[in-house]
PDB file of C-alpha atoms and ligand atoms in Angstrom:
ATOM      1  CA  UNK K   1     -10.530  23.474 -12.080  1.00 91.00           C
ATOM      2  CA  UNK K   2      -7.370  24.617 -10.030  1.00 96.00           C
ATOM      3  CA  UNK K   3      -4.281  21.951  -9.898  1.00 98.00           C
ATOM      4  CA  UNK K   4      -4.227  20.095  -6.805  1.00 98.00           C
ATOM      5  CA  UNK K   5      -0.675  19.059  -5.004  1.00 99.00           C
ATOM      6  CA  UNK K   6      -0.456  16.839  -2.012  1.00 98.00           C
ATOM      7  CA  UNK K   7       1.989  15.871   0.568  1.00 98.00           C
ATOM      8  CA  UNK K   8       1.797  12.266   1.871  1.00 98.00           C
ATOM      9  CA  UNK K   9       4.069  11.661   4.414  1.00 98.00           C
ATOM     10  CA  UNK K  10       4.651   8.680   6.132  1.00 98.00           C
ATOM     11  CA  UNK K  11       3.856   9.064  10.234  1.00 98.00           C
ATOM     12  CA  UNK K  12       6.718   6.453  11.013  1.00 96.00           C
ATOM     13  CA  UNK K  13       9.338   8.752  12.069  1.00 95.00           C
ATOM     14  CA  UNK K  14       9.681  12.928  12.655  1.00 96.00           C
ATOM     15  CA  UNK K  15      10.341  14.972   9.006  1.00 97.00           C
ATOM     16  CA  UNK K  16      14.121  15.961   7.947  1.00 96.00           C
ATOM     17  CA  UNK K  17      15.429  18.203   5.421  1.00 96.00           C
ATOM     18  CA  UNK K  18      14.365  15.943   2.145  1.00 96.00           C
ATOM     19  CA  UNK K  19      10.366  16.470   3.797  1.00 97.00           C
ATOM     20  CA  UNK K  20      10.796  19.772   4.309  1.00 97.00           C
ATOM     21  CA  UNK K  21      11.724  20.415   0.753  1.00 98.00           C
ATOM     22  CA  UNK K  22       9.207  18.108  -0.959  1.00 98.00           C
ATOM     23  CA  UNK K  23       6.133  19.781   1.358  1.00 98.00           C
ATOM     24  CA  UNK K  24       7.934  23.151   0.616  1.00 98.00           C
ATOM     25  CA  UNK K  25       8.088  22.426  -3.306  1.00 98.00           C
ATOM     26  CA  UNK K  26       4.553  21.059  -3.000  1.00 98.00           C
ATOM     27  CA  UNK K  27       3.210  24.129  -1.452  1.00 98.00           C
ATOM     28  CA  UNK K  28       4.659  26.679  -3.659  1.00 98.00           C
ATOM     29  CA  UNK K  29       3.822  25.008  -6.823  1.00 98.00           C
ATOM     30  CA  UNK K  30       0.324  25.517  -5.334  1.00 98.00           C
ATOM     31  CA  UNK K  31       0.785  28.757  -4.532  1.00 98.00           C
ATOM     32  CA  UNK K  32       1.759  30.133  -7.975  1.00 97.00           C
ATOM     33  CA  UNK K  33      -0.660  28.312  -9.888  1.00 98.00           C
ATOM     34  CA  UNK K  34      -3.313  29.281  -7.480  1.00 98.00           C
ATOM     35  CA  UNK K  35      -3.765  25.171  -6.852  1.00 98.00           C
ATOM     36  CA  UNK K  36      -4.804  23.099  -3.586  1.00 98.00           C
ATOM     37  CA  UNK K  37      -2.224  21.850  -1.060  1.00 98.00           C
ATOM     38  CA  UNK K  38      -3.691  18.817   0.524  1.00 98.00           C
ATOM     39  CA  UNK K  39      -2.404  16.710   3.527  1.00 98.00           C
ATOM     40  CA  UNK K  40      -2.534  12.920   3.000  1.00 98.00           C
ATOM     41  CA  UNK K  41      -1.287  10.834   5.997  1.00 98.00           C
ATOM     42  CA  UNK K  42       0.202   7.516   4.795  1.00 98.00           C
ATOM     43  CA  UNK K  43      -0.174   5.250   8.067  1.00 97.00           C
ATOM     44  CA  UNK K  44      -1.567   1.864   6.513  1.00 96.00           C
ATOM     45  CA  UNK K  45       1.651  -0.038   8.271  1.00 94.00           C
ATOM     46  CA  UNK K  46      -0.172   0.049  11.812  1.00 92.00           C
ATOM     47  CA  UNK K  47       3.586  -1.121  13.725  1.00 92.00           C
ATOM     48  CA  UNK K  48       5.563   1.689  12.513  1.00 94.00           C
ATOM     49  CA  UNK K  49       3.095   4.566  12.257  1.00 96.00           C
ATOM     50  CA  UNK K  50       2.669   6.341  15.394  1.00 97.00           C
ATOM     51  CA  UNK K  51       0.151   9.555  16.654  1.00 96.00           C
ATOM     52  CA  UNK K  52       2.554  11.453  17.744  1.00 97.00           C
ATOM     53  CA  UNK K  53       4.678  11.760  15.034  1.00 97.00           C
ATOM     54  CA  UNK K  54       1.793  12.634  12.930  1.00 98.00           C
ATOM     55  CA  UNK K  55       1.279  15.093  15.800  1.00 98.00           C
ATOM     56  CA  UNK K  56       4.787  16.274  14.907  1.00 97.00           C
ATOM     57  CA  UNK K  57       3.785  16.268  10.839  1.00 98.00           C
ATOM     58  CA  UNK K  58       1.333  18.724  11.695  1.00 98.00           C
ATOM     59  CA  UNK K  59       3.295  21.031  13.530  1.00 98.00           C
ATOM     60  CA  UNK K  60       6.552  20.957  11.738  1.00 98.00           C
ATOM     61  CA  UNK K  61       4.740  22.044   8.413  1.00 98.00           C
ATOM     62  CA  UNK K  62       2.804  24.777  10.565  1.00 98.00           C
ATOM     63  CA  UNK K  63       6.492  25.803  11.735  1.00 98.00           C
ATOM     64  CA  UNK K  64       7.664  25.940   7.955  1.00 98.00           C
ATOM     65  CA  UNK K  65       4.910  28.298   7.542  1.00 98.00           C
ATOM     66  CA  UNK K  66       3.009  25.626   4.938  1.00 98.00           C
ATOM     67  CA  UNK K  67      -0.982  25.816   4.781  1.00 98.00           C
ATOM     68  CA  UNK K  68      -2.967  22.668   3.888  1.00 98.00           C
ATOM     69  CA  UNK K  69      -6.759  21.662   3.207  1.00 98.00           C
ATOM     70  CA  UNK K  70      -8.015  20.289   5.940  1.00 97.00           C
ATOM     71  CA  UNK K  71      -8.983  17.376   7.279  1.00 97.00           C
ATOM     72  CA  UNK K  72      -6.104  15.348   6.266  1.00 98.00           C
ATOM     73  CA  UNK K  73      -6.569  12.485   4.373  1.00 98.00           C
ATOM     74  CA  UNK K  74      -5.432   9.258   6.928  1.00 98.00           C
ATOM     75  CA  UNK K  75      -5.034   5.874   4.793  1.00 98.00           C
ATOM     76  CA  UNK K  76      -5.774   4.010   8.038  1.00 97.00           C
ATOM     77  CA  UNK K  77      -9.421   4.971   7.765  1.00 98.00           C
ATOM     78  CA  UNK K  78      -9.749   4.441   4.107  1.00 98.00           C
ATOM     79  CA  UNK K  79      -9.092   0.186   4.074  1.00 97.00           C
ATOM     80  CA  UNK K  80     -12.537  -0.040   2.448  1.00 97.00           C
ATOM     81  CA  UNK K  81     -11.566   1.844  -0.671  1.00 98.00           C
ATOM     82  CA  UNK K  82      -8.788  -0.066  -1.319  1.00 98.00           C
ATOM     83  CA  UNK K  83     -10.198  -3.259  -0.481  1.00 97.00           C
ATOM     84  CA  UNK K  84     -12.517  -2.229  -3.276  1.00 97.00           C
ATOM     85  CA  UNK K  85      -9.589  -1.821  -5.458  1.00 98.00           C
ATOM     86  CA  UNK K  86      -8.040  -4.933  -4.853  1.00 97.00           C
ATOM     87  CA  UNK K  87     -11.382  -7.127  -5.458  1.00 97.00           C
ATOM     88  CA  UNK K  88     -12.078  -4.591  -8.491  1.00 97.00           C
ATOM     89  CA  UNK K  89      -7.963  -6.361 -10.005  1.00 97.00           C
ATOM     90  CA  UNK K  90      -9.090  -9.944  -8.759  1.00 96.00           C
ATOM     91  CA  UNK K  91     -12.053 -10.011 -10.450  1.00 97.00           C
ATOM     92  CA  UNK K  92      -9.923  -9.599 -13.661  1.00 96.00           C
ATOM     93  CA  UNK K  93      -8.010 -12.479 -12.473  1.00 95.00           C
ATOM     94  CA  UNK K  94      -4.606 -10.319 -12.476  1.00 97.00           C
ATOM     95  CA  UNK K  95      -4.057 -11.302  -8.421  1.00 97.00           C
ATOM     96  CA  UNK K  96      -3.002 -14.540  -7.081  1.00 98.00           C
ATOM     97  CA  UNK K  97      -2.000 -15.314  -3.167  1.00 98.00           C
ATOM     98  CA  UNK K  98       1.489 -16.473  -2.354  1.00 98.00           C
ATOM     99  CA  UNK K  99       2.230 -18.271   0.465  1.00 97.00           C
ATOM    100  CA  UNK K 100       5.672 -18.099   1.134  1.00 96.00           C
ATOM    101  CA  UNK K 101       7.635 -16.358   4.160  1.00 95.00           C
ATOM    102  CA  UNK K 102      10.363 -13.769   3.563  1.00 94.00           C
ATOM    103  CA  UNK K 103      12.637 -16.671   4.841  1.00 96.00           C
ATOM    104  CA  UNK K 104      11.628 -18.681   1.891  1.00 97.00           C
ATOM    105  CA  UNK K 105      11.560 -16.535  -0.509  1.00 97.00           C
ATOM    106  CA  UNK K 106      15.186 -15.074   0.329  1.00 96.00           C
ATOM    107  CA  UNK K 107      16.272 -19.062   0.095  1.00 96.00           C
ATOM    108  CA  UNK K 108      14.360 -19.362  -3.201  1.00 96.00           C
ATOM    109  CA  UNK K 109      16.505 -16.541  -4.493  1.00 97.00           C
ATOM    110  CA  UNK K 110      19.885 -17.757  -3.290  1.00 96.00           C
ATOM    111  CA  UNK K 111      18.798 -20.792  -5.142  1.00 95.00           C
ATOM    112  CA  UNK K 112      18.057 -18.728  -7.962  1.00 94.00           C
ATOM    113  CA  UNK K 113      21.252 -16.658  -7.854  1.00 94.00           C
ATOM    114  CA  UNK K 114      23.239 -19.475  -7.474  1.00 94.00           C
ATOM    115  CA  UNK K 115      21.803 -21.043 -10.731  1.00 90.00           C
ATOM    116  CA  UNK K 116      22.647 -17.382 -12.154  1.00 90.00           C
ATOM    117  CA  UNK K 117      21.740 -13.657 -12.381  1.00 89.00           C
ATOM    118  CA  UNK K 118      17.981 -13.338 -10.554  1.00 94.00           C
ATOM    119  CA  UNK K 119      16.772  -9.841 -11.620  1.00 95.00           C
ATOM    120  CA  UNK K 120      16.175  -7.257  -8.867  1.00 97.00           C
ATOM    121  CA  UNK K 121      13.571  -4.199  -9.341  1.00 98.00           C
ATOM    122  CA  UNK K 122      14.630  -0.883  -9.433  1.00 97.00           C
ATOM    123  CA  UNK K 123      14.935  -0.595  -5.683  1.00 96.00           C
ATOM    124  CA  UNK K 124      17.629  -3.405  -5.511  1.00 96.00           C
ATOM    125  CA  UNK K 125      15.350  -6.063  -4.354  1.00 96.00           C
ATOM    126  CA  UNK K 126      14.797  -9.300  -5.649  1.00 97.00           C
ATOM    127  CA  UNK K 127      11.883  -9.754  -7.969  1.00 98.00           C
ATOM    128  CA  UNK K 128       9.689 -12.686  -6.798  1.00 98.00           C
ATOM    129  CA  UNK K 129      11.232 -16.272  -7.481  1.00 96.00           C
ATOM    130  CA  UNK K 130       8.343 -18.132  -6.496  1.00 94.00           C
ATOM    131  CA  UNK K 131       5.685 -20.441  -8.427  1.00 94.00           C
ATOM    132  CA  UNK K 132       2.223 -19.805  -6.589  1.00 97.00           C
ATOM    133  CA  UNK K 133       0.408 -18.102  -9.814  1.00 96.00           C
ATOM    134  CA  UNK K 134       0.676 -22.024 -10.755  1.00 96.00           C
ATOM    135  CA  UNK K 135      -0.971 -23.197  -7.393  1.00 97.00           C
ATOM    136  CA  UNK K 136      -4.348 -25.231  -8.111  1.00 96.00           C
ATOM    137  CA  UNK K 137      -7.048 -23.517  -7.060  1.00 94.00           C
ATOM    138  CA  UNK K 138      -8.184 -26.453  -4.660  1.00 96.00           C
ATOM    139  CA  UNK K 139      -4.505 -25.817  -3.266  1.00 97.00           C
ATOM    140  CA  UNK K 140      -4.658 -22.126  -2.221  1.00 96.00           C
ATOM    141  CA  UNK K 141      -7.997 -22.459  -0.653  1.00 95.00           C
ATOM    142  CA  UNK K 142      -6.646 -25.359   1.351  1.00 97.00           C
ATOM    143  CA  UNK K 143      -3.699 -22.853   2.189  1.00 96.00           C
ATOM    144  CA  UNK K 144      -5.818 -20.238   3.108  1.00 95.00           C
ATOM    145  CA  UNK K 145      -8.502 -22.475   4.963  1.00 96.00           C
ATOM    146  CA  UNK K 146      -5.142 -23.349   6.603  1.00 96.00           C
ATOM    147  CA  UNK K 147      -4.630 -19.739   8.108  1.00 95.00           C
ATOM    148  CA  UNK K 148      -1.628 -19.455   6.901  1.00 95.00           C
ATOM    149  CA  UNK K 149       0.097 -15.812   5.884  1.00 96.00           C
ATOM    150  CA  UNK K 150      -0.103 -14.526   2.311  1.00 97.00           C
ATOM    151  CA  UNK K 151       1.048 -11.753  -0.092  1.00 97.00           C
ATOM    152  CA  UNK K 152      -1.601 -10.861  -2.666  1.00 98.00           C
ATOM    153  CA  UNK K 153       0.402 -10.191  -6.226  1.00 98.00           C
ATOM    154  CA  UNK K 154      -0.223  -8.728  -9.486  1.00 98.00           C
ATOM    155  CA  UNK K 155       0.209 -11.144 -11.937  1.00 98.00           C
ATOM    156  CA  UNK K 156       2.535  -8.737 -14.339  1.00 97.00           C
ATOM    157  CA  UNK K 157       3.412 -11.080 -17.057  1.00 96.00           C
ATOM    158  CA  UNK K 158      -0.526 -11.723 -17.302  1.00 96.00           C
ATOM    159  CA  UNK K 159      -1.093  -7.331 -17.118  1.00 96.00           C
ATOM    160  CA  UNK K 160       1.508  -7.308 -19.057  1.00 94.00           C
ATOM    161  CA  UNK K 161       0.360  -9.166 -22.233  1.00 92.00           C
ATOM    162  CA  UNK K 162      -3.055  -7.131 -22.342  1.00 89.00           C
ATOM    163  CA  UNK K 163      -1.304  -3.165 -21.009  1.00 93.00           C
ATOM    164  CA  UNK K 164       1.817  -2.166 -23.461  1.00 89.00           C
ATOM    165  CA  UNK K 165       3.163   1.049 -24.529  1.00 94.00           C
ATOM    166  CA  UNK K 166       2.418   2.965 -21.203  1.00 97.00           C
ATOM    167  CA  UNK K 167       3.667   6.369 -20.886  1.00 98.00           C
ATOM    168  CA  UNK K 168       3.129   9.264 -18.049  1.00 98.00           C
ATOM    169  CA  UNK K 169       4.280  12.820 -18.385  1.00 98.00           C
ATOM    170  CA  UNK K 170       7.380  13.916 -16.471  1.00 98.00           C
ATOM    171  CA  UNK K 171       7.606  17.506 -15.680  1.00 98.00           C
ATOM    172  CA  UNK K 172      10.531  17.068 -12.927  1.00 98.00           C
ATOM    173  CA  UNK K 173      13.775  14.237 -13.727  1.00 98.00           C
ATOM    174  CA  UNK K 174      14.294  10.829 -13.069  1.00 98.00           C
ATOM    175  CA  UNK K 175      17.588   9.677 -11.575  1.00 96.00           C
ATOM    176  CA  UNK K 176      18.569   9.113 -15.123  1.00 96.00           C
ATOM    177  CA  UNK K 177      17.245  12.729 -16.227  1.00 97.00           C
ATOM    178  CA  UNK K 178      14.104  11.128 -17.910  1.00 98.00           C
ATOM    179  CA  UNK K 179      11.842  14.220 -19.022  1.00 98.00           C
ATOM    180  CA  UNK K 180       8.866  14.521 -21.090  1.00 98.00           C
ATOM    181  CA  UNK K 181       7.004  11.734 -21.959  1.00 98.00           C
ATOM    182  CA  UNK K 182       8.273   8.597 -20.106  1.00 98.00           C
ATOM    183  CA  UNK K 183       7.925   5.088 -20.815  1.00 98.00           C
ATOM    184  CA  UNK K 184       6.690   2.943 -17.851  1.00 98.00           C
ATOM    185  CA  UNK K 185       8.463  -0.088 -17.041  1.00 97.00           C
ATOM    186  CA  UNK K 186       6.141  -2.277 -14.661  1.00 97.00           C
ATOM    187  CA  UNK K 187       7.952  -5.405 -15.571  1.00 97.00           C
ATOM    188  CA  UNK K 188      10.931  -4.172 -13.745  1.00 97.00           C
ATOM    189  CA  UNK K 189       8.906  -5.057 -10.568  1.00 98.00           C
ATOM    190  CA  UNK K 190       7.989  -8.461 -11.514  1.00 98.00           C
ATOM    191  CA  UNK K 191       4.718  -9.509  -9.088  1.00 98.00           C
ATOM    192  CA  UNK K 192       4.609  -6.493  -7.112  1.00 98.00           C
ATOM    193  CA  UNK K 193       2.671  -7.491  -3.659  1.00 98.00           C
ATOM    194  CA  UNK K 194      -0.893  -5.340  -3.845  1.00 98.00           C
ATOM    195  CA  UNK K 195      -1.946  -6.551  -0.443  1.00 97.00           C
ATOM    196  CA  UNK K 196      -1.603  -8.639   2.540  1.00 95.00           C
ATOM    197  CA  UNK K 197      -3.824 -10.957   4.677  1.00 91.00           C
ATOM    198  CA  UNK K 198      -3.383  -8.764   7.646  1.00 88.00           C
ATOM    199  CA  UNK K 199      -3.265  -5.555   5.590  1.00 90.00           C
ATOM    200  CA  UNK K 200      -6.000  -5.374   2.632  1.00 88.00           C
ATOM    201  CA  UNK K 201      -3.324  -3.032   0.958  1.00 97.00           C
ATOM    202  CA  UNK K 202      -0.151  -1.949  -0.087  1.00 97.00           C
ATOM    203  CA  UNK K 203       2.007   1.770  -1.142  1.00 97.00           C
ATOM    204  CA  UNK K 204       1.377   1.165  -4.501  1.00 98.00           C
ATOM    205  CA  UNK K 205      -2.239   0.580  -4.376  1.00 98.00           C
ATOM    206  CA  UNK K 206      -3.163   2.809  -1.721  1.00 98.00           C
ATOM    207  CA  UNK K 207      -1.499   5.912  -3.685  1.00 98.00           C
ATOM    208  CA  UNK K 208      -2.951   5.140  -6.654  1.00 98.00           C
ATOM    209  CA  UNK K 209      -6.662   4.792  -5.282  1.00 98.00           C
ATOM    210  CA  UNK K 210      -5.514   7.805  -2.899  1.00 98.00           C
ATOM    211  CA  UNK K 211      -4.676  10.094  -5.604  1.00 98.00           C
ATOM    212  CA  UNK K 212      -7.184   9.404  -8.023  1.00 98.00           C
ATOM    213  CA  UNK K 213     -10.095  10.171  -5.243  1.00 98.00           C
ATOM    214  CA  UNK K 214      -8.515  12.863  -4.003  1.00 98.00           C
ATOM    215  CA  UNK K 215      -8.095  14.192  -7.852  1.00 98.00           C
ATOM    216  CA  UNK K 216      -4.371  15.340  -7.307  1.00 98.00           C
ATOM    217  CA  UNK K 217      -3.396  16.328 -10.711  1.00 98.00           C
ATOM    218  CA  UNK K 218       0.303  16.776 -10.409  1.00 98.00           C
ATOM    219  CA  UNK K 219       2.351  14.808  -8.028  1.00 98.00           C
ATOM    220  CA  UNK K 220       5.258  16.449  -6.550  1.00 98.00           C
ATOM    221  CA  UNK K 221       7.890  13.837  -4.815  1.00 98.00           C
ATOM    222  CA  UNK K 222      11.408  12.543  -4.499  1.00 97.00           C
ATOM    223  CA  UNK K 223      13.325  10.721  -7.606  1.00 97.00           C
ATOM    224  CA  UNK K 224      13.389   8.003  -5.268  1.00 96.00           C
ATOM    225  CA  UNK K 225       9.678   7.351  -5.950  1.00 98.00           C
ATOM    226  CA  UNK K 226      10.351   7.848  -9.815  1.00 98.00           C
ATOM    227  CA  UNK K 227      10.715   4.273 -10.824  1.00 98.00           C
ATOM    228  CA  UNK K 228       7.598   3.500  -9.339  1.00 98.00           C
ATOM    229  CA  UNK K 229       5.643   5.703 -11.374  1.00 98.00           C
ATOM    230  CA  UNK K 230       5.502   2.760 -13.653  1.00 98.00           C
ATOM    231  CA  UNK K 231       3.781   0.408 -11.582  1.00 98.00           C
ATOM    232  CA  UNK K 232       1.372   3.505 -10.710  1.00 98.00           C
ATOM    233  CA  UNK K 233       0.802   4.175 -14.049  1.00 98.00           C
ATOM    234  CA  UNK K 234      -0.271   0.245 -14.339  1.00 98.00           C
ATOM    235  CA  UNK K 235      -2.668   0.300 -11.600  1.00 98.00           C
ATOM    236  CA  UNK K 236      -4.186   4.029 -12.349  1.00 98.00           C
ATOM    237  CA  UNK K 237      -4.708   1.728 -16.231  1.00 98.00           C
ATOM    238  CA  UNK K 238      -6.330  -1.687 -14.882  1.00 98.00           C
ATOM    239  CA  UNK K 239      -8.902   0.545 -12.371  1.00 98.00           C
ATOM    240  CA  UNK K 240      -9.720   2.895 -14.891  1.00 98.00           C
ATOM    241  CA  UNK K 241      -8.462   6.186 -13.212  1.00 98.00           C
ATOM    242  CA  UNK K 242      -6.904   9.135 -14.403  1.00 98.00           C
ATOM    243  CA  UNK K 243      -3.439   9.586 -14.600  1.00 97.00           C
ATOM    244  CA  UNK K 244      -1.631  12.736 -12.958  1.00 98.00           C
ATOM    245  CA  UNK K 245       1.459  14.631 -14.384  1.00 98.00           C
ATOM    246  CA  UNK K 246       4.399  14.121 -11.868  1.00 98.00           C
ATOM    247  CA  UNK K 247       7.493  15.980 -11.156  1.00 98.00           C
ATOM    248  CA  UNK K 248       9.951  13.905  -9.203  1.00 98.00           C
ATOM    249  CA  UNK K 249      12.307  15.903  -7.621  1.00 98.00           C
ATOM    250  CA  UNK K 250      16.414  15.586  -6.150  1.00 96.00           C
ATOM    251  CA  UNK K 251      17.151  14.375  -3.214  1.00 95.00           C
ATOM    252  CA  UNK K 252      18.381  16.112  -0.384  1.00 93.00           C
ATOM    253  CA  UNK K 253      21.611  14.652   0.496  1.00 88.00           C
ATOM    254  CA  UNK K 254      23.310  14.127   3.927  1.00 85.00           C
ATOM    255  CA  UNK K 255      27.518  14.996   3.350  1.00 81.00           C
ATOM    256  CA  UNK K 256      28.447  11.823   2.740  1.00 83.00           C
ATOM    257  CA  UNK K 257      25.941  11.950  -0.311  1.00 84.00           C
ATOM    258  CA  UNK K 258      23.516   9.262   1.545  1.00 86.00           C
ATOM    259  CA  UNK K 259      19.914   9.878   0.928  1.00 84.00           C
ATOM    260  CA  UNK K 260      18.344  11.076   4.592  1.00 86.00           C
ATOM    261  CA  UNK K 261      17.115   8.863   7.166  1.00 80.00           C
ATOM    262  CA  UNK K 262      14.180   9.899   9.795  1.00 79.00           C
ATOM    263  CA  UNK K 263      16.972   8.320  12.201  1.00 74.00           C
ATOM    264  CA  UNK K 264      19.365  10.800  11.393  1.00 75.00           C
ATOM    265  CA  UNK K 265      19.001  13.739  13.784  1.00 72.00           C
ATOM    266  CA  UNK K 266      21.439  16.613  12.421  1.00 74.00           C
ATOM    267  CA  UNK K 267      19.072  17.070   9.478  1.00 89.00           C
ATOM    268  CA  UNK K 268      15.697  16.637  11.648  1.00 94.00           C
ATOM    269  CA  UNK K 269      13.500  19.608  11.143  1.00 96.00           C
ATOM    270  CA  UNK K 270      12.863  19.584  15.095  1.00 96.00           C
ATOM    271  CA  UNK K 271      16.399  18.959  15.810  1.00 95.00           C
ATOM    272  CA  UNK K 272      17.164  21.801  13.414  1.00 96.00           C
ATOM    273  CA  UNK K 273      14.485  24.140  14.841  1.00 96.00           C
ATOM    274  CA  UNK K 274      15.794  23.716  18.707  1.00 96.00           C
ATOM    275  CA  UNK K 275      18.983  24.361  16.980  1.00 95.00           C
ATOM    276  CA  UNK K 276      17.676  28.516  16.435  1.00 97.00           C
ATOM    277  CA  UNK K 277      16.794  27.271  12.421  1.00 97.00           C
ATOM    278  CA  UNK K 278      14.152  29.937  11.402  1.00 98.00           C
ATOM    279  CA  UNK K 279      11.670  28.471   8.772  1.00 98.00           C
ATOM    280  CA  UNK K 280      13.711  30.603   6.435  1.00 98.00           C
ATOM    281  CA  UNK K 281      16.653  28.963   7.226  1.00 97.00           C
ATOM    282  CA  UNK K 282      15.766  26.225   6.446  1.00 97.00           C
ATOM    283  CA  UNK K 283      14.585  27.111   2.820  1.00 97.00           C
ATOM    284  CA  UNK K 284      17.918  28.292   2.532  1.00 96.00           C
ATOM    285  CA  UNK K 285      19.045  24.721   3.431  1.00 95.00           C
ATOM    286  CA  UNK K 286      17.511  23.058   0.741  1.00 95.00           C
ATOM    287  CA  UNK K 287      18.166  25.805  -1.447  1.00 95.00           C
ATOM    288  CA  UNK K 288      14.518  27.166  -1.933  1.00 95.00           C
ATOM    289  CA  UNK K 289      15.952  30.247  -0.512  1.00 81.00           C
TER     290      UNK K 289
HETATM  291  N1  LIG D 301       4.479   8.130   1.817  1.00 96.38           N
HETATM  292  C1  LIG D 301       5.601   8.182   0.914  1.00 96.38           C
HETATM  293  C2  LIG D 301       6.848   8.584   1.674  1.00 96.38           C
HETATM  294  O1  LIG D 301       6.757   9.083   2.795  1.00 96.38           O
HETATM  295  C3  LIG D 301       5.396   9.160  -0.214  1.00 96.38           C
HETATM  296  C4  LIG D 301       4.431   8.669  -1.198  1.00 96.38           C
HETATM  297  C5  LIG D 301       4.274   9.502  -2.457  1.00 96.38           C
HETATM  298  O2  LIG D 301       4.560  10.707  -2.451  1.00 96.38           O
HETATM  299  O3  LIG D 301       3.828   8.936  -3.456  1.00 96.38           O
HETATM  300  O4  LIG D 301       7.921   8.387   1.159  1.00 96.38           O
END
């Protein structure tokens, strides 16, 4: 079976430099082990995802000379599958709903942090500080009868005590030059959110489900994703699905050594191209040259 590669960009915004070089890495790891290059549109946040800059996905890679399976895979059309996913986690009792609004849960933390350190997950936020695993269940279906809002969460310390000693193989780095075989850390992320009311999904779970039906067998994407490999490799476990290799790559870097923004527009592939960038240029630039 050939290796199969995918790019999954988010349509929120048009691609910069650091897309260019993950599609371009993606597409010529393909290419030399005579692999698949498939297209996976991540759009499940309906307000920031827009047609036209998927529109603009389409052509920029075009542009960069980059050929991809098609169709493209769009999350947006997929909620089934993950809703399947979710109820598949809930029936092993591993997700509870949490009422509270970001407003409370940023007081509950301040609360927290006054009291002392409150841990934050790899990406600098705040783990969870609230108590609604403990809710009665006559409670949260008041709550919900109610109408209110809610987060559905993975109940780590629970996944936790029945998943140890989870590993994935690294062919890339990790911001900490982690190679090899990797220990996961899910309980970094304390009660990662799986889902929402409005939105029967989440990153995490929808690349996980995404990947494993699509059978991408080596995942090539920015060290900024590398942390959460772990909580991947904790879902891919608990639904029974196989688990890729990855190979997490550097970032590209404005000057000021800032990670790129789809806001900044001196890196923007389009910006770039009206600029008289040629496609080779601009593997130059990211120093695929
Ligand atoms: N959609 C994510 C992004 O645009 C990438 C997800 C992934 O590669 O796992 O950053």
């Amino acid at each position: 079976m050939p290796p199969v590669f995918r790019f999954a960009p988010s349509p929120n915004g048009y691609l910069h430099l650091g897309h260019a070089y993950s599609a371009l890495l993606n597409f010529d790891r393909a290419r030399e082990t005579g692999g698949r290059l498939l297209l996976r549109i991540e759009d499940i946040d309906a307000t920031r995802c827009r047609p036209e800059f998927e529109t603009a996905i389409d052509e920029d890679l075009a542009w960069l000379g980059i050929a991809w399976e098609t169709p493209a895979r769009r999350q947006s059309e997929h909620f089934a599958d993950y809703r399947a996913a979710l109820e598949k986690l809930s029936a092993l009792g591993l997700v509870y709903p949490a009422f509270e609004s970001r407003a409370e849960i940023a007081k509950l933390v301040a609360a927290r942090e006054a009291d002392g350190l409150w841990l934050r997950d790899p990406d600098g936020a705040p783990l969870y500080p609230g108590d609604a695993k403990s809710l009665p269940a006559d409670e949260r279906a008041r709550l919900i009868e109610t109408g209110v809002p809610y987060a559905l969460r993975l109940d780590m310390a629970a996944v936790c005590r029945c998943v140890a000693g989870l590993t994935w193989s690294e062919l890339g780095e990790g911001p900490g030059r982690e190679h090899g075989l990797v220990a996961a850390r899910p309980e970094a992320w304390g009660d990662v959110i799986l889902a929402r009311k409005e939105t029967p999904t989440s990153y995490h779970l929808s690349v996980v489900v995404d990947d494993a039906l699509q059978g991408v067998s080596e995942v090539v994407r920015g060290q900024d994703l590398f942390h959460a490999t772990s909580v991947h490799r904790l879902l891919q476990v608990l639904l029974d699905l196989p688990a890729p290799t990855y190979r997490h790559h550097a970032l590209i870097c404005d000057e000021a050594g800032r990670k790129l923004s789809k806001s900044s527009r001196s890196t923007g592939l389009r910006e770039l191209r009206v600029a008289g960038a040629s496609p080779v240029d601009i593997r130059g630039l990211v120093g695929l040259g």
